[in-house]
CSV table of C-alpha atoms in Angstrom, one decimal:
chain,number,residue,atom,x,y,z
A,1,UNK,CA,106.9,-13.2,-46.3
A,2,UNK,CA,103.9,-14.1,-44.2
A,3,UNK,CA,104.0,-17.7,-43.2
A,4,UNK,CA,101.0,-20.0,-43.5
A,5,UNK,CA,99.5,-21.6,-40.4
A,6,UNK,CA,101.3,-24.9,-41.3
A,7,UNK,CA,104.7,-23.1,-41.6
A,8,UNK,CA,104.2,-21.2,-38.3
A,9,UNK,CA,103.5,-24.5,-36.5
A,10,UNK,CA,106.6,-26.0,-37.9
A,11,UNK,CA,108.7,-23.0,-37.0
A,12,UNK,CA,107.4,-23.1,-33.4
A,13,UNK,CA,108.0,-26.8,-33.0
A,14,UNK,CA,111.5,-26.6,-34.5
A,15,UNK,CA,112.4,-23.8,-32.1
A,16,UNK,CA,111.5,-26.1,-29.1
A,17,UNK,CA,113.7,-29.1,-30.3
A,18,UNK,CA,116.4,-30.0,-27.8
A,19,UNK,CA,119.0,-32.7,-27.4
A,20,UNK,CA,118.8,-35.2,-30.3
A,21,UNK,CA,115.1,-34.7,-30.9
A,22,UNK,CA,113.8,-34.8,-34.5
A,23,UNK,CA,111.0,-33.2,-36.4
A,24,UNK,CA,109.7,-34.6,-39.7
A,25,UNK,CA,108.0,-32.3,-42.1
A,26,UNK,CA,106.0,-33.9,-44.9
A,27,UNK,CA,106.1,-31.2,-47.6
A,28,UNK,CA,104.3,-31.7,-50.9
A,29,UNK,CA,105.5,-30.2,-54.2
A,30,UNK,CA,105.9,-26.4,-54.2
A,31,UNK,CA,104.9,-25.9,-50.6
A,32,UNK,CA,107.7,-23.7,-49.6
A,33,UNK,CA,110.2,-26.1,-48.1
A,34,UNK,CA,113.2,-23.7,-48.4
A,35,UNK,CA,111.2,-20.8,-47.0
A,36,UNK,CA,110.2,-22.8,-44.0
A,37,UNK,CA,113.7,-24.1,-43.4
A,38,UNK,CA,115.0,-20.5,-43.7
A,39,UNK,CA,112.6,-19.4,-40.9
A,40,UNK,CA,113.8,-22.3,-38.8
A,41,UNK,CA,117.4,-21.3,-39.3
A,42,UNK,CA,116.6,-17.6,-38.4
A,43,UNK,CA,114.8,-18.6,-35.3
A,44,UNK,CA,117.3,-21.2,-33.9
A,45,UNK,CA,120.3,-20.0,-32.0
A,46,UNK,CA,123.8,-21.0,-33.0
A,47,UNK,CA,125.1,-22.5,-36.2
A,48,UNK,CA,123.4,-25.2,-38.1
A,49,UNK,CA,124.0,-27.5,-41.1
A,50,UNK,CA,121.6,-27.3,-44.0
A,51,UNK,CA,122.0,-30.6,-45.9
A,52,UNK,CA,121.0,-30.6,-49.6
A,53,UNK,CA,120.5,-33.6,-51.7
A,54,UNK,CA,123.0,-32.6,-54.4
A,55,UNK,CA,125.4,-29.7,-55.4
A,56,UNK,CA,122.8,-27.9,-57.6
A,57,UNK,CA,120.3,-27.8,-54.8
A,58,UNK,CA,123.0,-26.7,-52.4
A,59,UNK,CA,124.0,-23.8,-54.7
A,60,UNK,CA,120.4,-22.6,-54.9
A,61,UNK,CA,119.9,-23.0,-51.2
A,62,UNK,CA,123.1,-21.1,-50.4
A,63,UNK,CA,121.7,-17.9,-52.0
A,64,UNK,CA,118.6,-18.2,-50.0
A,65,UNK,CA,120.2,-19.0,-46.6
A,66,UNK,CA,123.4,-17.0,-46.9
A,67,UNK,CA,122.4,-14.5,-44.1
A,68,UNK,CA,121.2,-17.1,-41.6
A,69,UNK,CA,123.1,-19.3,-39.1
A,70,UNK,CA,122.9,-22.4,-41.4
A,71,UNK,CA,125.8,-23.3,-43.7
A,72,UNK,CA,124.7,-25.2,-46.7
A,73,UNK,CA,126.4,-28.4,-47.8
A,74,UNK,CA,125.8,-31.9,-49.1
A,75,UNK,CA,126.4,-34.8,-46.8
A,76,UNK,CA,129.1,-36.1,-49.1
A,77,UNK,CA,131.0,-32.8,-48.9
A,78,UNK,CA,131.0,-32.9,-45.1
A,79,UNK,CA,132.2,-36.5,-45.1
A,80,UNK,CA,134.9,-35.8,-47.7
A,81,UNK,CA,136.2,-32.9,-45.7
A,82,UNK,CA,136.3,-35.0,-42.5
A,83,UNK,CA,138.0,-37.9,-44.2
A,84,UNK,CA,140.6,-35.7,-45.8
A,85,UNK,CA,141.3,-33.8,-42.5
A,86,UNK,CA,142.0,-37.1,-40.8
A,87,UNK,CA,143.7,-39.2,-43.5
A,88,UNK,CA,145.1,-36.6,-45.9
A,89,UNK,CA,144.5,-36.4,-49.6
A,90,UNK,CA,142.5,-39.1,-51.3
A,91,UNK,CA,142.1,-39.7,-55.0
A,92,UNK,CA,138.4,-39.9,-56.1
A,93,UNK,CA,137.8,-42.9,-58.4
A,94,UNK,CA,134.6,-44.7,-59.4
A,95,UNK,CA,133.5,-48.0,-57.9
A,96,UNK,CA,133.1,-50.0,-61.0
A,97,UNK,CA,134.3,-53.1,-62.8
A,98,UNK,CA,137.5,-51.5,-64.0
A,99,UNK,CA,138.5,-50.3,-60.6
A,100,UNK,CA,138.2,-53.9,-59.2
A,101,UNK,CA,140.1,-55.3,-62.2
A,102,UNK,CA,142.9,-52.7,-61.8
A,103,UNK,CA,143.1,-53.5,-58.1
A,104,UNK,CA,143.9,-57.2,-58.8
A,105,UNK,CA,141.3,-58.5,-56.4
A,106,UNK,CA,139.3,-60.8,-58.7
A,107,UNK,CA,141.3,-63.9,-58.1
A,108,UNK,CA,140.9,-64.5,-54.4
A,109,UNK,CA,143.4,-66.6,-52.4
A,110,UNK,CA,143.0,-70.3,-52.6
A,111,UNK,CA,140.8,-70.3,-55.7
A,112,UNK,CA,141.6,-72.9,-58.2
A,113,UNK,CA,139.9,-71.0,-61.0
A,114,UNK,CA,137.4,-68.2,-61.8
A,115,UNK,CA,134.3,-68.5,-59.6
A,116,UNK,CA,132.2,-67.7,-62.6
A,117,UNK,CA,133.5,-70.6,-64.6
A,118,UNK,CA,130.7,-72.7,-66.1
A,119,UNK,CA,127.9,-70.2,-65.2
A,120,UNK,CA,125.6,-69.2,-68.0
A,121,UNK,CA,126.9,-66.0,-69.6
A,122,UNK,CA,129.2,-65.0,-66.8
A,123,UNK,CA,132.8,-63.8,-67.3
A,124,UNK,CA,135.4,-61.6,-65.7
A,125,UNK,CA,133.6,-58.3,-66.5
A,126,UNK,CA,130.2,-59.4,-65.3
A,127,UNK,CA,131.7,-60.7,-62.0
A,128,UNK,CA,133.7,-57.5,-61.5
A,129,UNK,CA,130.6,-55.4,-62.1
A,130,UNK,CA,128.7,-57.6,-59.6
A,131,UNK,CA,131.5,-57.2,-57.0
A,132,UNK,CA,131.4,-53.4,-57.5
A,133,UNK,CA,127.6,-53.4,-57.0
A,134,UNK,CA,128.3,-55.5,-53.8
A,135,UNK,CA,130.6,-52.8,-52.5
A,136,UNK,CA,128.0,-50.1,-53.3
A,137,UNK,CA,125.2,-52.1,-51.6
A,138,UNK,CA,127.3,-52.3,-48.4
A,139,UNK,CA,128.3,-48.6,-48.6
A,140,UNK,CA,124.6,-47.5,-49.0
A,141,UNK,CA,123.6,-49.6,-46.0
A,142,UNK,CA,123.7,-48.9,-42.3
A,143,UNK,CA,125.5,-52.2,-41.7
A,144,UNK,CA,128.8,-52.4,-39.9
A,145,UNK,CA,130.2,-55.3,-41.9
A,146,UNK,CA,130.2,-56.4,-45.5
A,147,UNK,CA,128.4,-59.8,-45.7
A,148,UNK,CA,126.8,-62.2,-48.2
A,149,UNK,CA,123.6,-60.2,-47.7
A,150,UNK,CA,125.1,-57.4,-49.8
A,151,UNK,CA,126.3,-59.8,-52.5
A,152,UNK,CA,122.9,-61.4,-52.7
A,153,UNK,CA,121.3,-58.0,-53.0
A,154,UNK,CA,123.6,-57.0,-55.8
A,155,UNK,CA,122.9,-60.2,-57.6
A,156,UNK,CA,119.2,-60.0,-57.2
A,157,UNK,CA,119.2,-56.5,-58.5
A,158,UNK,CA,120.6,-57.8,-61.8
A,159,UNK,CA,119.2,-61.3,-62.0
A,160,UNK,CA,115.9,-60.9,-60.2
A,161,UNK,CA,114.9,-62.8,-57.1
A,162,UNK,CA,114.5,-66.6,-57.9
A,163,UNK,CA,111.9,-66.9,-55.1
A,164,UNK,CA,109.7,-64.6,-57.2
A,165,UNK,CA,110.2,-66.5,-60.4
A,166,UNK,CA,108.2,-69.4,-61.7
A,167,UNK,CA,109.9,-72.8,-62.5
A,168,UNK,CA,112.2,-72.7,-65.5
A,169,UNK,CA,115.7,-72.0,-66.8
A,170,UNK,CA,115.8,-68.4,-65.7
A,171,UNK,CA,115.1,-69.3,-62.1
A,172,UNK,CA,117.6,-72.1,-62.2
A,173,UNK,CA,120.3,-69.8,-63.5
A,174,UNK,CA,119.6,-67.2,-60.9
A,175,UNK,CA,119.7,-69.8,-58.1
A,176,UNK,CA,122.9,-71.2,-59.4
A,177,UNK,CA,124.5,-67.8,-59.6
A,178,UNK,CA,123.4,-66.9,-56.1
A,179,UNK,CA,124.7,-70.2,-54.7
A,180,UNK,CA,128.0,-70.1,-56.5
A,181,UNK,CA,128.9,-66.4,-56.4
A,182,UNK,CA,127.6,-64.9,-53.2
A,183,UNK,CA,130.6,-66.1,-51.2
A,184,UNK,CA,133.3,-65.1,-53.8
A,185,UNK,CA,131.6,-61.7,-54.4
A,186,UNK,CA,131.7,-61.0,-50.7
A,187,UNK,CA,135.4,-61.9,-50.5
A,188,UNK,CA,136.2,-59.8,-53.6
A,189,UNK,CA,134.2,-56.8,-52.5
A,190,UNK,CA,135.8,-56.9,-49.0
A,191,UNK,CA,139.3,-57.2,-50.6
A,192,UNK,CA,138.5,-54.2,-52.8
A,193,UNK,CA,137.2,-52.1,-49.9
A,194,UNK,CA,140.3,-52.7,-47.9
A,195,UNK,CA,142.6,-52.1,-50.9
A,196,UNK,CA,140.8,-48.8,-51.7
A,197,UNK,CA,141.3,-47.6,-48.1
A,198,UNK,CA,145.0,-48.6,-48.2
A,199,UNK,CA,145.6,-47.0,-51.5
A,200,UNK,CA,143.7,-43.8,-50.6
A,201,UNK,CA,141.8,-44.0,-53.9
A,202,UNK,CA,138.0,-44.6,-53.7
A,203,UNK,CA,134.7,-43.2,-54.7
A,204,UNK,CA,132.0,-41.1,-53.0
A,205,UNK,CA,130.2,-44.2,-51.7
A,206,UNK,CA,133.2,-45.5,-49.9
A,207,UNK,CA,134.3,-42.3,-48.1
A,208,UNK,CA,130.7,-41.7,-46.9
A,209,UNK,CA,130.6,-45.3,-45.6
A,210,UNK,CA,134.0,-44.7,-43.9
A,211,UNK,CA,132.5,-41.7,-42.1
A,212,UNK,CA,129.6,-43.9,-41.0
A,213,UNK,CA,132.0,-46.6,-39.6
A,214,UNK,CA,134.1,-44.2,-37.7
A,215,UNK,CA,132.6,-42.3,-34.7
A,216,UNK,CA,135.4,-39.7,-34.8
A,217,UNK,CA,134.7,-39.0,-38.5
A,218,UNK,CA,130.9,-38.7,-37.8
A,219,UNK,CA,131.6,-36.3,-35.0
A,220,UNK,CA,133.9,-34.2,-37.2
A,221,UNK,CA,131.2,-33.8,-39.8
A,222,UNK,CA,129.0,-31.9,-37.4
A,223,UNK,CA,131.5,-30.7,-34.7
A,224,UNK,CA,130.5,-27.1,-35.1
A,225,UNK,CA,126.7,-27.6,-35.5
A,226,UNK,CA,123.9,-26.9,-33.1
A,227,UNK,CA,121.2,-28.3,-35.3
A,228,UNK,CA,120.7,-30.0,-38.7
A,229,UNK,CA,118.2,-29.2,-41.4
A,230,UNK,CA,117.7,-31.8,-44.1
A,231,UNK,CA,116.1,-31.0,-47.5
A,232,UNK,CA,114.7,-33.8,-49.7
A,233,UNK,CA,114.9,-36.2,-46.7
A,234,UNK,CA,112.8,-38.8,-48.5
A,235,UNK,CA,115.9,-39.6,-50.6
A,236,UNK,CA,118.4,-40.3,-47.8
A,237,UNK,CA,120.0,-43.7,-48.0
A,238,UNK,CA,120.3,-45.9,-44.9
A,239,UNK,CA,123.9,-44.9,-44.4
A,240,UNK,CA,123.0,-41.2,-44.6
A,241,UNK,CA,120.2,-41.7,-42.1
A,242,UNK,CA,122.5,-43.5,-39.7
A,243,UNK,CA,125.1,-40.7,-39.9
A,244,UNK,CA,122.4,-38.0,-39.2
A,245,UNK,CA,120.8,-39.8,-36.3
A,246,UNK,CA,124.1,-40.3,-34.6
A,247,UNK,CA,125.0,-36.6,-34.8
A,248,UNK,CA,123.5,-35.9,-31.4
A,249,UNK,CA,121.8,-32.6,-32.1
A,250,UNK,CA,118.3,-31.6,-33.1
A,251,UNK,CA,117.2,-32.5,-36.6
A,252,UNK,CA,114.5,-31.0,-38.8
A,253,UNK,CA,114.0,-33.3,-41.8
A,254,UNK,CA,111.8,-32.0,-44.7
A,255,UNK,CA,110.7,-34.1,-47.6
A,256,UNK,CA,107.9,-35.6,-49.6
A,257,UNK,CA,107.6,-39.4,-49.5
A,258,UNK,CA,105.7,-39.3,-52.8
A,259,UNK,CA,108.7,-37.7,-54.4
A,260,UNK,CA,111.0,-40.6,-53.5
A,261,UNK,CA,112.3,-41.7,-56.9
A,262,UNK,CA,115.9,-42.8,-56.2
A,263,UNK,CA,115.5,-46.2,-54.5
A,264,UNK,CA,117.4,-47.7,-57.4
A,265,UNK,CA,120.6,-46.2,-56.1
A,266,UNK,CA,120.0,-47.0,-52.4
A,267,UNK,CA,117.6,-44.4,-51.2
A,268,UNK,CA,114.9,-45.3,-48.8
A,269,UNK,CA,111.9,-43.3,-47.5
A,270,UNK,CA,113.9,-42.0,-44.6
A,271,UNK,CA,110.9,-40.0,-43.3
A,272,UNK,CA,109.3,-43.3,-42.5
A,273,UNK,CA,112.3,-44.4,-40.5
A,274,UNK,CA,113.4,-41.3,-38.7
A,275,UNK,CA,112.1,-40.8,-35.1
A,276,UNK,CA,110.1,-37.8,-34.1
A,277,UNK,CA,106.8,-36.0,-34.7
A,278,UNK,CA,105.4,-35.4,-38.2
A,279,UNK,CA,104.0,-32.1,-39.4
A,280,UNK,CA,102.7,-31.2,-42.9
A,281,UNK,CA,103.1,-28.6,-45.6
A,282,UNK,CA,100.1,-29.2,-48.0
A,283,UNK,CA,99.6,-25.8,-49.7
A,284,UNK,CA,101.5,-25.4,-52.9
A,285,UNK,CA,102.5,-21.9,-54.1
A,286,UNK,CA,103.7,-23.2,-57.5
A,287,UNK,CA,100.3,-23.9,-59.1
A,288,UNK,CA,96.6,-23.5,-58.6
A,289,UNK,CA,93.7,-25.8,-57.7
A,290,UNK,CA,93.5,-27.5,-61.1
A,291,UNK,CA,97.0,-28.9,-61.1
A,292,UNK,CA,96.7,-29.7,-57.5
A,293,UNK,CA,93.6,-31.7,-58.3
A,294,UNK,CA,95.4,-33.5,-61.1
A,295,UNK,CA,98.3,-34.4,-58.8
A,296,UNK,CA,95.8,-35.6,-56.2
A,297,UNK,CA,94.2,-37.9,-58.8
A,298,UNK,CA,97.7,-39.3,-59.6
A,299,UNK,CA,98.3,-40.1,-55.9
A,300,UNK,CA,94.8,-41.4,-55.4
A,301,UNK,CA,95.3,-43.9,-58.2
A,302,UNK,CA,98.1,-45.6,-56.2
A,303,UNK,CA,97.1,-49.0,-54.8
A,304,UNK,CA,97.4,-47.5,-51.3
A,305,UNK,CA,95.3,-44.5,-52.5
A,306,UNK,CA,98.0,-41.9,-51.6
A,307,UNK,CA,98.2,-39.5,-48.6
A,308,UNK,CA,95.4,-38.8,-46.1
A,309,UNK,CA,96.3,-35.0,-46.2
A,310,UNK,CA,95.3,-33.7,-49.7
A,311,UNK,CA,97.6,-31.4,-51.7
A,312,UNK,CA,96.1,-27.8,-52.0
A,313,UNK,CA,96.9,-25.4,-54.9
A,314,UNK,CA,97.5,-21.9,-53.5
A,315,UNK,CA,99.3,-20.4,-56.6
A,316,UNK,CA,97.8,-18.2,-59.2
A,317,UNK,CA,99.1,-20.1,-62.2
A,318,UNK,CA,100.5,-16.9,-63.6
A,319,UNK,CA,104.0,-16.7,-65.2
A,320,UNK,CA,104.3,-13.1,-66.2
A,321,UNK,CA,108.0,-12.2,-66.6
A,322,UNK,CA,109.0,-15.8,-66.9
A,323,UNK,CA,112.6,-16.1,-68.3
A,324,UNK,CA,113.6,-19.0,-70.5
A,325,UNK,CA,111.6,-21.7,-72.2
A,326,UNK,CA,107.9,-21.9,-71.3
A,327,UNK,CA,107.5,-25.5,-72.5
A,328,UNK,CA,109.2,-28.6,-70.9
A,329,UNK,CA,108.8,-32.2,-72.1
A,330,UNK,CA,109.5,-34.6,-69.3
A,331,UNK,CA,110.4,-38.2,-70.2
A,332,UNK,CA,110.4,-41.4,-68.1
A,333,UNK,CA,113.5,-42.8,-69.8
A,334,UNK,CA,116.6,-41.7,-71.6
A,335,UNK,CA,115.2,-43.4,-74.7
A,336,UNK,CA,112.2,-41.1,-74.5
A,337,UNK,CA,114.4,-38.1,-74.4
A,338,UNK,CA,116.0,-39.1,-77.7
A,339,UNK,CA,112.6,-39.8,-79.2
A,340,UNK,CA,111.1,-36.5,-78.0
A,341,UNK,CA,114.1,-34.5,-79.1
A,342,UNK,CA,113.8,-35.9,-82.7
A,343,UNK,CA,110.1,-35.2,-82.7
A,344,UNK,CA,110.4,-31.5,-81.8
A,345,UNK,CA,113.4,-30.9,-83.9
A,346,UNK,CA,111.6,-32.3,-87.0
A,347,UNK,CA,108.9,-29.8,-86.3
A,348,UNK,CA,111.2,-26.9,-86.3
A,349,UNK,CA,111.4,-26.0,-82.7
A,350,UNK,CA,114.5,-24.7,-80.9
A,351,UNK,CA,115.2,-27.6,-78.6
A,352,UNK,CA,117.6,-28.0,-75.6
A,353,UNK,CA,118.3,-31.5,-74.5
A,354,UNK,CA,119.5,-32.0,-70.9
A,355,UNK,CA,123.0,-33.6,-70.6
A,356,UNK,CA,123.1,-34.5,-74.3
A,357,UNK,CA,126.9,-34.0,-74.5
A,358,UNK,CA,127.3,-37.1,-72.3
A,359,UNK,CA,125.0,-39.1,-74.6
A,360,UNK,CA,127.1,-38.1,-77.6
A,361,UNK,CA,130.3,-38.9,-75.9
A,362,UNK,CA,129.0,-42.3,-74.8
A,363,UNK,CA,127.8,-43.1,-78.3
A,364,UNK,CA,131.2,-42.2,-79.8
A,365,UNK,CA,132.9,-44.4,-77.2
A,366,UNK,CA,130.4,-47.3,-77.9
A,367,UNK,CA,131.0,-47.1,-81.6
A,368,UNK,CA,134.8,-47.1,-81.1
A,369,UNK,CA,134.5,-50.1,-78.8
A,370,UNK,CA,132.5,-51.9,-81.5
A,371,UNK,CA,135.3,-51.1,-84.0
A,372,UNK,CA,137.8,-52.6,-81.6
A,373,UNK,CA,139.2,-49.3,-80.4
A,374,UNK,CA,138.7,-48.6,-76.7
A,375,UNK,CA,138.8,-44.8,-76.2
A,376,UNK,CA,141.2,-43.7,-73.5
A,377,UNK,CA,140.0,-41.5,-70.8
A,378,UNK,CA,136.4,-42.2,-71.5
A,379,UNK,CA,134.0,-41.5,-68.7
A,380,UNK,CA,130.3,-41.8,-68.0
A,381,UNK,CA,128.4,-45.0,-68.9
A,382,UNK,CA,131.3,-46.4,-71.0
A,383,UNK,CA,134.0,-46.1,-68.5
A,384,UNK,CA,133.9,-49.8,-67.3
A,385,UNK,CA,134.1,-51.6,-70.7
A,386,UNK,CA,137.2,-53.0,-72.2
A,387,UNK,CA,135.5,-54.9,-75.1
A,388,UNK,CA,132.4,-54.8,-77.2
A,389,UNK,CA,131.3,-58.1,-75.8
A,390,UNK,CA,131.4,-56.8,-72.3
A,391,UNK,CA,129.2,-53.8,-73.4
A,392,UNK,CA,126.7,-56.1,-75.1
A,393,UNK,CA,126.5,-58.4,-72.0
A,394,UNK,CA,125.8,-55.4,-69.8
A,395,UNK,CA,123.2,-54.1,-72.2
A,396,UNK,CA,121.4,-57.5,-72.2
A,397,UNK,CA,121.8,-58.6,-68.6
A,398,UNK,CA,122.7,-55.4,-66.6
A,399,UNK,CA,120.8,-52.6,-65.0
A,400,UNK,CA,122.2,-49.6,-66.8
A,401,UNK,CA,119.3,-48.3,-69.0
A,402,UNK,CA,121.7,-45.9,-70.9
A,403,UNK,CA,123.9,-48.8,-71.9
A,404,UNK,CA,120.9,-50.8,-73.0
A,405,UNK,CA,119.5,-47.9,-75.1
A,406,UNK,CA,122.9,-47.2,-76.7
A,407,UNK,CA,123.4,-50.9,-77.6
A,408,UNK,CA,119.9,-51.1,-79.1
A,409,UNK,CA,120.4,-48.0,-81.3
A,410,UNK,CA,123.8,-49.3,-82.6
A,411,UNK,CA,122.5,-52.8,-83.3
A,412,UNK,CA,119.4,-51.3,-85.1
A,413,UNK,CA,121.6,-48.9,-87.1
A,414,UNK,CA,120.1,-45.8,-85.4
A,415,UNK,CA,123.3,-44.4,-83.9
A,416,UNK,CA,123.2,-41.5,-86.5
A,417,UNK,CA,120.1,-40.2,-84.8
A,418,UNK,CA,122.1,-39.1,-81.8
A,419,UNK,CA,124.5,-37.1,-84.0
A,420,UNK,CA,121.6,-35.6,-86.0
A,421,UNK,CA,120.1,-34.4,-82.8
A,422,UNK,CA,123.5,-33.1,-81.6
A,423,UNK,CA,123.9,-31.0,-84.8
A,424,UNK,CA,120.4,-29.5,-84.6
A,425,UNK,CA,119.9,-28.8,-80.9
A,426,UNK,CA,120.6,-25.4,-79.2
A,427,UNK,CA,123.4,-25.4,-76.7
A,428,UNK,CA,121.8,-23.6,-73.7
A,429,UNK,CA,118.3,-23.8,-72.2
A,430,UNK,CA,118.0,-20.0,-72.5
A,431,UNK,CA,118.0,-20.3,-76.3
A,432,UNK,CA,115.3,-23.0,-76.4
A,433,UNK,CA,111.6,-22.9,-77.1
A,434,UNK,CA,111.3,-26.5,-75.7
A,435,UNK,CA,113.5,-28.1,-73.0
A,436,UNK,CA,113.6,-31.9,-72.9
A,437,UNK,CA,114.8,-34.0,-69.9
A,438,UNK,CA,114.0,-37.0,-67.8
A,439,UNK,CA,111.7,-36.6,-64.8
A,440,UNK,CA,114.5,-37.5,-62.5
A,441,UNK,CA,116.5,-34.6,-63.8
A,442,UNK,CA,113.5,-32.3,-63.6
A,443,UNK,CA,113.0,-32.7,-59.9
A,444,UNK,CA,113.1,-29.4,-58.1
A,445,UNK,CA,112.4,-27.4,-61.3
A,446,UNK,CA,109.3,-25.8,-62.8
A,447,UNK,CA,107.9,-24.5,-66.1
A,448,UNK,CA,104.7,-22.7,-67.2
A,449,UNK,CA,103.7,-25.7,-69.4
A,450,UNK,CA,104.7,-29.3,-69.0
A,451,UNK,CA,104.1,-32.2,-71.3
A,452,UNK,CA,104.6,-35.8,-70.3
A,453,UNK,CA,106.1,-37.9,-73.1
A,454,UNK,CA,104.4,-41.2,-74.1
A,455,UNK,CA,107.0,-43.4,-72.3
A,456,UNK,CA,105.2,-43.0,-68.9
A,457,UNK,CA,103.3,-46.1,-67.8
A,458,UNK,CA,99.5,-46.3,-68.0
A,459,UNK,CA,97.8,-46.5,-64.7
A,460,UNK,CA,96.0,-49.8,-65.6
A,461,UNK,CA,99.3,-51.4,-66.6
A,462,UNK,CA,101.0,-50.1,-63.5
A,463,UNK,CA,98.3,-51.6,-61.3
A,464,UNK,CA,98.8,-55.0,-63.0
A,465,UNK,CA,102.5,-54.7,-62.5
A,466,UNK,CA,102.0,-53.8,-58.8
A,467,UNK,CA,99.7,-56.7,-58.2
A,468,UNK,CA,102.2,-59.1,-59.7
A,469,UNK,CA,105.1,-57.5,-57.8
A,470,UNK,CA,103.2,-57.6,-54.5
A,471,UNK,CA,102.9,-61.4,-54.8
A,472,UNK,CA,106.6,-61.7,-55.2
A,473,UNK,CA,108.1,-59.4,-52.6
A,474,UNK,CA,107.7,-56.1,-50.7
A,475,UNK,CA,110.8,-54.7,-52.4
A,476,UNK,CA,109.4,-55.5,-55.9
A,477,UNK,CA,106.1,-53.8,-54.9
A,478,UNK,CA,107.9,-50.7,-53.6
A,479,UNK,CA,109.8,-50.3,-56.9
A,480,UNK,CA,106.5,-50.3,-58.8
A,481,UNK,CA,104.9,-47.8,-56.4
A,482,UNK,CA,107.8,-45.5,-57.2
A,483,UNK,CA,106.4,-45.2,-60.8
A,484,UNK,CA,103.4,-43.3,-59.3
A,485,UNK,CA,105.9,-41.1,-57.5
A,486,UNK,CA,107.7,-40.3,-60.8
A,487,UNK,CA,104.4,-39.4,-62.4
A,488,UNK,CA,103.5,-37.2,-59.5
A,489,UNK,CA,106.8,-35.4,-59.7
A,490,UNK,CA,106.3,-34.8,-63.4
A,491,UNK,CA,102.8,-33.4,-63.1
A,492,UNK,CA,103.9,-31.0,-60.2
A,493,UNK,CA,106.6,-29.4,-62.3
A,494,UNK,CA,103.9,-27.3,-64.0
A,495,UNK,CA,102.9,-23.8,-63.0
A,496,UNK,CA,100.0,-23.3,-65.4
A,497,UNK,CA,99.3,-26.3,-67.8
A,498,UNK,CA,100.0,-30.1,-67.9
A,499,UNK,CA,99.5,-32.3,-70.9
A,500,UNK,CA,99.3,-36.0,-70.2
A,501,UNK,CA,100.0,-38.8,-72.8
A,502,UNK,CA,96.9,-39.5,-74.8
A,503,UNK,CA,96.4,-43.0,-73.5
A,504,UNK,CA,96.8,-42.1,-69.8
A,505,UNK,CA,93.5,-42.3,-68.0
A,506,UNK,CA,93.4,-41.1,-64.3
A,507,UNK,CA,90.4,-42.0,-62.1
A,508,UNK,CA,88.3,-39.1,-61.0
């Protein structure tokens, strides 16, 4: 394949990297990231590591780079191998409320009673869940020690930042919880982290953090590598960025800051923090000028007006010989997925719904919990709950949108909708006329025609949200900006046609 001038410039610069130099490639949607990284791997001497964001991306990349000097892996897989080589077998467990309760760390030494006693709507489950979030906040960070900063972050993620609230009971409750619980949460999270290491049973977040904290483990992750290639670099978390920058070999990091949509689970725009020169891939082979122009309008509607380098559509828009469903419906929320599935099934379409087996399993578990029967061996969103009251508390005051939606459906008597969809849907995407999934799950995929469901935010409302958030904090503003990124990702999944919600108006 003949490289574009942009790709040739990146290949030449990547060849010249030495020592621990870094090159950042800002690559817009469909601009040939994998092709470019393959050419880098072909032109570099020695063996490299190609780090993919998740296992599905890694499997796809393995087929494309199998005959180069780069071995494809996720960072978690490299860290897990290094930890097991050094410490022996470990049991993988989730970092959640149940894990902390089972570990017996909720009642710290010297406490006369539960630290949540007397706090508005706080109990053992909610404290355990906040402690688990504190562990995860520390593990996602580049920090060397778990401190009250991580506990405060976990609490603010759930309660909101009292500094950004107006006077009133909600602010008073948030301030009270932060003041009362930050210290005990830090102690509990620290105790659990140490317990997990002693027991050799912990989750993906902990073994990755363990690799970050241990120079020998970091070295073992990349001991055979002469260079590192990173795909989807915009979604690296601070701990992942710290591990890579300490590797001591040349790094080529490729990503699109406008496709950063995972900050809710600790990701940052690592391309903005990594050192090194920036080059660009702006020509998309996925679609033609019309969709490129539409995506450009989405980005231009951001409060910061988007990138200086415009996206260009180099594709033909053709899809002759396309295998599978031609039509994808992309939703902003899991609630939207359920609504869209019901809509298309009622109209007689063969519909495939992404990951719907887990939705059905969660609904069965939630209904059993409501009836006083906790299902043994349950996984997914329902794994942490012992009682129905815990589930309702998380739905009302927590951050898990799936739990909130399940609870709403049950309380409104709509649970049967899930089972009706389950009975009518097709079981594989290959059988479907229409595929339905969230935008987060659609990232990296493409279809001839894409429809955005009506649960995406309108631009005028997003601007109002942004202006309000910007007055509160930089973090709040960044979370709203991510809504534009989600919209951009959705639009750029299309090869030929995009249908926006009827009430979405984009500036020209």
